[in-house]
Coordinates of N, CA and C in Angstrom, one line a residue:
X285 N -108.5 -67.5 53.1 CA -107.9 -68.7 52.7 C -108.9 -69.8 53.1
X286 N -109.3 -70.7 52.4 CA -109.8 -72.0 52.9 C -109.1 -73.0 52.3
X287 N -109.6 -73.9 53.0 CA -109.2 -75.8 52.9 C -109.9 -76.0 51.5
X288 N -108.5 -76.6 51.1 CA -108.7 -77.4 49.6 C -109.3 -78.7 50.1
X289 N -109.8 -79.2 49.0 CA -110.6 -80.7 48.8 C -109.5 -81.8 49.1
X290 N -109.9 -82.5 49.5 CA -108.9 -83.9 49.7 C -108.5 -84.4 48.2
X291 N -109.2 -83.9 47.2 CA -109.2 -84.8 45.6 C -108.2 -83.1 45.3
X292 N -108.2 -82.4 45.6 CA -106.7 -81.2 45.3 C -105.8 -81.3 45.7
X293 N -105.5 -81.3 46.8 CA -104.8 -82.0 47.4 C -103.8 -83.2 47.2
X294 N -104.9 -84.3 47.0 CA -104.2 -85.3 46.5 C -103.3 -85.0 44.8
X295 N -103.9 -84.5 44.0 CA -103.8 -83.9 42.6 C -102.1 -83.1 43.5
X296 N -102.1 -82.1 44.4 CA -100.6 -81.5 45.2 C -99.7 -82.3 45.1
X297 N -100.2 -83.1 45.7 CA -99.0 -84.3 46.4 C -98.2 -85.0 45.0
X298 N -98.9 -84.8 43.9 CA -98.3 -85.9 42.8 C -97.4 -84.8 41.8
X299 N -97.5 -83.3 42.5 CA -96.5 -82.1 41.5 C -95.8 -81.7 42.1
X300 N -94.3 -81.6 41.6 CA -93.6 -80.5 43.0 C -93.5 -78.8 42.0
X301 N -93.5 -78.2 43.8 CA -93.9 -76.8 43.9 C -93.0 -75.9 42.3
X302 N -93.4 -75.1 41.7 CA -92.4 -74.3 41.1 C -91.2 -73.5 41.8
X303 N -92.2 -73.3 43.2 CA -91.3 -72.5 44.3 C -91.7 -72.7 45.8
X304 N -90.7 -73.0 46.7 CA -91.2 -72.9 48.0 C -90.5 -72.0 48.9
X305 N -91.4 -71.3 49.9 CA -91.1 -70.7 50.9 C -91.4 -71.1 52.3
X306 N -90.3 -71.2 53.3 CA -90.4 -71.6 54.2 C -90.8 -70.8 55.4
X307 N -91.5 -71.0 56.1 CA -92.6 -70.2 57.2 C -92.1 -71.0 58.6
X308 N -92.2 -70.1 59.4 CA -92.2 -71.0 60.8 C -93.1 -72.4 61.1
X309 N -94.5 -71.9 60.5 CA -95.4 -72.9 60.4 C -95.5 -73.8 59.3
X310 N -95.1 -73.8 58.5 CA -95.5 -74.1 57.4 C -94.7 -74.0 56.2
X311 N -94.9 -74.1 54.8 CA -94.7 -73.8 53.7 C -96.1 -72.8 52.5
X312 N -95.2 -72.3 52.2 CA -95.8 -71.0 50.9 C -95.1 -72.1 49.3
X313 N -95.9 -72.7 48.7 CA -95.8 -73.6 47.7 C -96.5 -72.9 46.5
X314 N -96.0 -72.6 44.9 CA -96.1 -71.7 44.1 C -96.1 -72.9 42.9
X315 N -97.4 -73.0 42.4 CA -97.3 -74.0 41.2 C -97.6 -73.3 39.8
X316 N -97.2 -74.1 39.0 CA -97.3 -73.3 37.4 C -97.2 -74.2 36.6
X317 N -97.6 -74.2 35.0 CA -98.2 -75.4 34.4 C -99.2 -76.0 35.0
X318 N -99.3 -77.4 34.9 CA -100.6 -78.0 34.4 C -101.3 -77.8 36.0
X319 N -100.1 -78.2 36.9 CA -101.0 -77.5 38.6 C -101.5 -76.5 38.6
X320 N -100.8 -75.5 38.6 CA -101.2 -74.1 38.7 C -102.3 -74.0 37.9
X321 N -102.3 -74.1 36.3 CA -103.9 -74.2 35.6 C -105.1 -74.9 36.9
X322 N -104.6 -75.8 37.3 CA -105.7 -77.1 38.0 C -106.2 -76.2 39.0
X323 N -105.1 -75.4 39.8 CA -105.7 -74.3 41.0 C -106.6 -73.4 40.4
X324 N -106.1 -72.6 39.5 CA -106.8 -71.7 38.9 C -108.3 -72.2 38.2
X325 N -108.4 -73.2 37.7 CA -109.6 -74.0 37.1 C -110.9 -74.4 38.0
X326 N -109.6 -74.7 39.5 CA -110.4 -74.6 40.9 C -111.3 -73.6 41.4
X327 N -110.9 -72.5 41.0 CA -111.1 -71.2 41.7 C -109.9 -70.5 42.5
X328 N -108.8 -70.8 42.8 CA -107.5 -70.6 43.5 C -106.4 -69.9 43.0
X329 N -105.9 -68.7 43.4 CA -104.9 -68.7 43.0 C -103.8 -69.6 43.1
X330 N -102.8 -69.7 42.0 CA -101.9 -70.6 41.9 C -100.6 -70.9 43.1
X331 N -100.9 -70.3 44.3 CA -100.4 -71.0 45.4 C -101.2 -71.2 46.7
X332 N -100.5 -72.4 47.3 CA -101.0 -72.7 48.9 C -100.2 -72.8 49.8
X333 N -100.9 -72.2 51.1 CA -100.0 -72.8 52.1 C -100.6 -74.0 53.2
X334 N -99.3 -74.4 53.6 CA -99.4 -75.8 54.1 C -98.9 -76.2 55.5
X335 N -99.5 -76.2 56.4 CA -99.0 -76.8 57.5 C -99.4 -77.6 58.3
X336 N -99.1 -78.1 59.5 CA -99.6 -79.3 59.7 C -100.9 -79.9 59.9
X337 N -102.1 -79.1 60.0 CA -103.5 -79.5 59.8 C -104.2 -79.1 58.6
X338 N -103.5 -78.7 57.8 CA -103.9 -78.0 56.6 C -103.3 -77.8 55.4
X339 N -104.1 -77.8 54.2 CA -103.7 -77.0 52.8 C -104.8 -76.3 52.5
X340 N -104.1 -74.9 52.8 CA -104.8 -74.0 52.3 C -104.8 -72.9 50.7
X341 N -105.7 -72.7 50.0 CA -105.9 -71.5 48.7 C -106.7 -70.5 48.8
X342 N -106.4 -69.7 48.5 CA -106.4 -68.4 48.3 C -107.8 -68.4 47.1
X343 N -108.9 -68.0 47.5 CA -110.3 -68.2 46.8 C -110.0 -67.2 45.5
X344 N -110.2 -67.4 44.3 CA -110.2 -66.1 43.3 C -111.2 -64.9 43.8
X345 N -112.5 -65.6 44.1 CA -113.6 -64.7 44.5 C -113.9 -63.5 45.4
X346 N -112.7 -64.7 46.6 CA -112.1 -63.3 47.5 C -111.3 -62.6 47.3
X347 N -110.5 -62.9 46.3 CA -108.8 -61.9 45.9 C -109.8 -61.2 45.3
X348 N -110.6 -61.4 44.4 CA -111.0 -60.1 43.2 C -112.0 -59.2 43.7
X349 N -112.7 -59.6 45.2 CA -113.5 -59.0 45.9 C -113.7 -57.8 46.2
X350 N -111.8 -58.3 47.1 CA -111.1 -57.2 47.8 C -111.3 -55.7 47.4
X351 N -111.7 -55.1 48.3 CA -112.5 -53.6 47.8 C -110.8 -52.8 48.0
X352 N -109.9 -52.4 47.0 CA -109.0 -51.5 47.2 C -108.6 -50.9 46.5
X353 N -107.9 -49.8 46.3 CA -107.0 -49.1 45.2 C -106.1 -49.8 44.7
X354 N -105.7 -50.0 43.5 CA -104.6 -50.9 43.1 C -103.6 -49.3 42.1
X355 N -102.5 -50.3 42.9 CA -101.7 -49.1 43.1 C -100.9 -48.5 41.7
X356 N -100.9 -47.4 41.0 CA -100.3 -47.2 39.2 C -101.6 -47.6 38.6
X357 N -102.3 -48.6 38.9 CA -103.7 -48.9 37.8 C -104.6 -48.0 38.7
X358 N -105.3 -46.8 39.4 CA -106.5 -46.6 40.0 C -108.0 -46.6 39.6
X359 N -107.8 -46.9 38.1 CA -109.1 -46.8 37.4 C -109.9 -48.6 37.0
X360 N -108.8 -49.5 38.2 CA -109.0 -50.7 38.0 C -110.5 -51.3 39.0
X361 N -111.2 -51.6 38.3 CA -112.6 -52.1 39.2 C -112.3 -53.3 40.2
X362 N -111.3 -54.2 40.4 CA -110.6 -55.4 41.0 C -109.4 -55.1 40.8
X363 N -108.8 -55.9 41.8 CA -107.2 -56.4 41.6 C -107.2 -57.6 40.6
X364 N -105.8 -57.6 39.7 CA -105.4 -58.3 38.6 C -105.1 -59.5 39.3
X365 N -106.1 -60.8 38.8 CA -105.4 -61.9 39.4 C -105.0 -62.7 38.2
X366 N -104.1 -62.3 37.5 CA -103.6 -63.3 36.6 C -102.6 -64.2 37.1
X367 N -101.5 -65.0 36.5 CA -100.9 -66.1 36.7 C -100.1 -65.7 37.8
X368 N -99.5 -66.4 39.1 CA -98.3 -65.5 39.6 C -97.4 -66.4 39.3
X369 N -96.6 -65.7 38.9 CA -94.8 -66.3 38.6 C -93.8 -66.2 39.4
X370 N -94.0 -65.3 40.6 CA -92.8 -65.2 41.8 C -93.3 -65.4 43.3
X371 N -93.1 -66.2 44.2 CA -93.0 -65.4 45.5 C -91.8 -65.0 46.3
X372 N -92.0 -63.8 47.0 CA -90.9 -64.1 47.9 C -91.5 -63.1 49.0
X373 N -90.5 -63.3 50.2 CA -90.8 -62.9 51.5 C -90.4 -61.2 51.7
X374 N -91.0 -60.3 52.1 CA -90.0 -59.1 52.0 C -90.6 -58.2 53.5
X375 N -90.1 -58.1 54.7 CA -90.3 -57.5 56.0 C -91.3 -59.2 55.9
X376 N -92.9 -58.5 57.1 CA -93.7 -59.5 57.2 C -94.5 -59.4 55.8
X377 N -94.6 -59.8 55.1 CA -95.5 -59.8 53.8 C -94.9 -61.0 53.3
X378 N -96.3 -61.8 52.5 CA -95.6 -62.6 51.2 C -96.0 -61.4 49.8
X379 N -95.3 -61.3 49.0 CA -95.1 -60.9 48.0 C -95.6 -61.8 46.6
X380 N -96.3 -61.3 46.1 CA -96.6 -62.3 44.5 C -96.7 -61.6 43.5
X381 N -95.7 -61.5 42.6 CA -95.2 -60.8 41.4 C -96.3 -62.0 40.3
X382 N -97.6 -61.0 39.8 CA -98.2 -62.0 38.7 C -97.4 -61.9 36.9
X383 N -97.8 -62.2 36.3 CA -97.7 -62.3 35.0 C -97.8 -60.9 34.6
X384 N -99.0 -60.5 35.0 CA -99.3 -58.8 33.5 C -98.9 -58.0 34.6
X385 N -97.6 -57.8 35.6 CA -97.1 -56.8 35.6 C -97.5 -56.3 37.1
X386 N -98.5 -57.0 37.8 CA -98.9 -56.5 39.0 C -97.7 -57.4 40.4
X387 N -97.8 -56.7 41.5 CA -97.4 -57.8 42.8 C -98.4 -57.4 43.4
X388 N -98.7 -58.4 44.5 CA -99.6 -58.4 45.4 C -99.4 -58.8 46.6
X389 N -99.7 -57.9 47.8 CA -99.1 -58.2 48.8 C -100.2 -58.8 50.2
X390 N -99.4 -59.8 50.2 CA -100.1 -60.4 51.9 C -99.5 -60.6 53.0
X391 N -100.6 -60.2 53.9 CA -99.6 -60.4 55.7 C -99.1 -61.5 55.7
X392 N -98.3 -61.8 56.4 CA -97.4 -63.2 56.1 C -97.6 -64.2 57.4
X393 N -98.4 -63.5 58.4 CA -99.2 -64.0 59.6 C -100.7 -64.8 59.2
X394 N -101.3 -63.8 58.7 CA -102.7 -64.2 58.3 C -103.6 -64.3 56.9
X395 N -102.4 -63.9 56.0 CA -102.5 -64.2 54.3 C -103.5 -62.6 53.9
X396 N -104.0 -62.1 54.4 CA -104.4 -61.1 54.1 C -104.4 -60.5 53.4
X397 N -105.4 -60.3 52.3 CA -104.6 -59.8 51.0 C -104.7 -58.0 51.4
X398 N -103.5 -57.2 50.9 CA -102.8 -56.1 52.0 C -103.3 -55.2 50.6
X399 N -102.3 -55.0 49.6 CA -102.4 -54.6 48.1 C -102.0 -54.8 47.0
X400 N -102.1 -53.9 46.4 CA -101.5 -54.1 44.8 C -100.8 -53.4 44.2
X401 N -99.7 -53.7 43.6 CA -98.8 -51.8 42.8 C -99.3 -52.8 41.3
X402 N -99.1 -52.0 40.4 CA -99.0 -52.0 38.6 C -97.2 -51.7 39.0
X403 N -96.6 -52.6 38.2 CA -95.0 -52.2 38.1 C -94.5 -52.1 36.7
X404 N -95.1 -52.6 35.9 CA -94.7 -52.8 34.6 C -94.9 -51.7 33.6

């Protein structure tokens, strides 16, 4: 995760979330339409989280980095980072159900991106 720009940020503050999840620390904030494009355009997946010294995104470069098996796809060179359209919380994980069919799971302590299933 790193710190968004103060000029993204600001661009945040003027959309509300598609979706929010509430954290001990913070909030898990899920944008879609013309934000979500703006994160993604950024380099970001289309959510951040937010707490009191911080707004943090999720780098594309690092999601697609991630050296792992993606789980039903194995013959995939990267994890699918297309649009995500869901989050939710499930044990400690955040959960992010994308567009073409994948979810992706992160520690819900340290964002860590964990894995991937193909469900569709």
């Amino acid at each position: 995760m790193l710190n968004l720009s103060d000029k993204l940020i600001n661009e945040l503050n003027s959309f509300v979330p598609h979706a929010r999840l509430e954290l001990p620390n913070g909030t898990v904030d899920l944008y879609s339409s013309d934000m979500g494009d703006k994160l993604l355009d950024a380099g970001f997946l289309n959510f951040v989280v937010r707490n009191a010294s911080s707004v943090q995104g999720y780098p594309l470069t690092e999601f697609e980095g991630t050296k792992l098996t993606v789980i039903g796809q194995e013959n995939l060179k990267k994890p699918n980072a297309s649009y995500i359209m869901y989050v939710w919380i499930e044990e400690e994980r955040l959960c992010a159900q994308h567009w073409d069919g994948f979810i992706s799971y992160f520690d819900l302590k340290t964002f860590a991106f964990l894995e991937q299933k193909f469900i569709k």
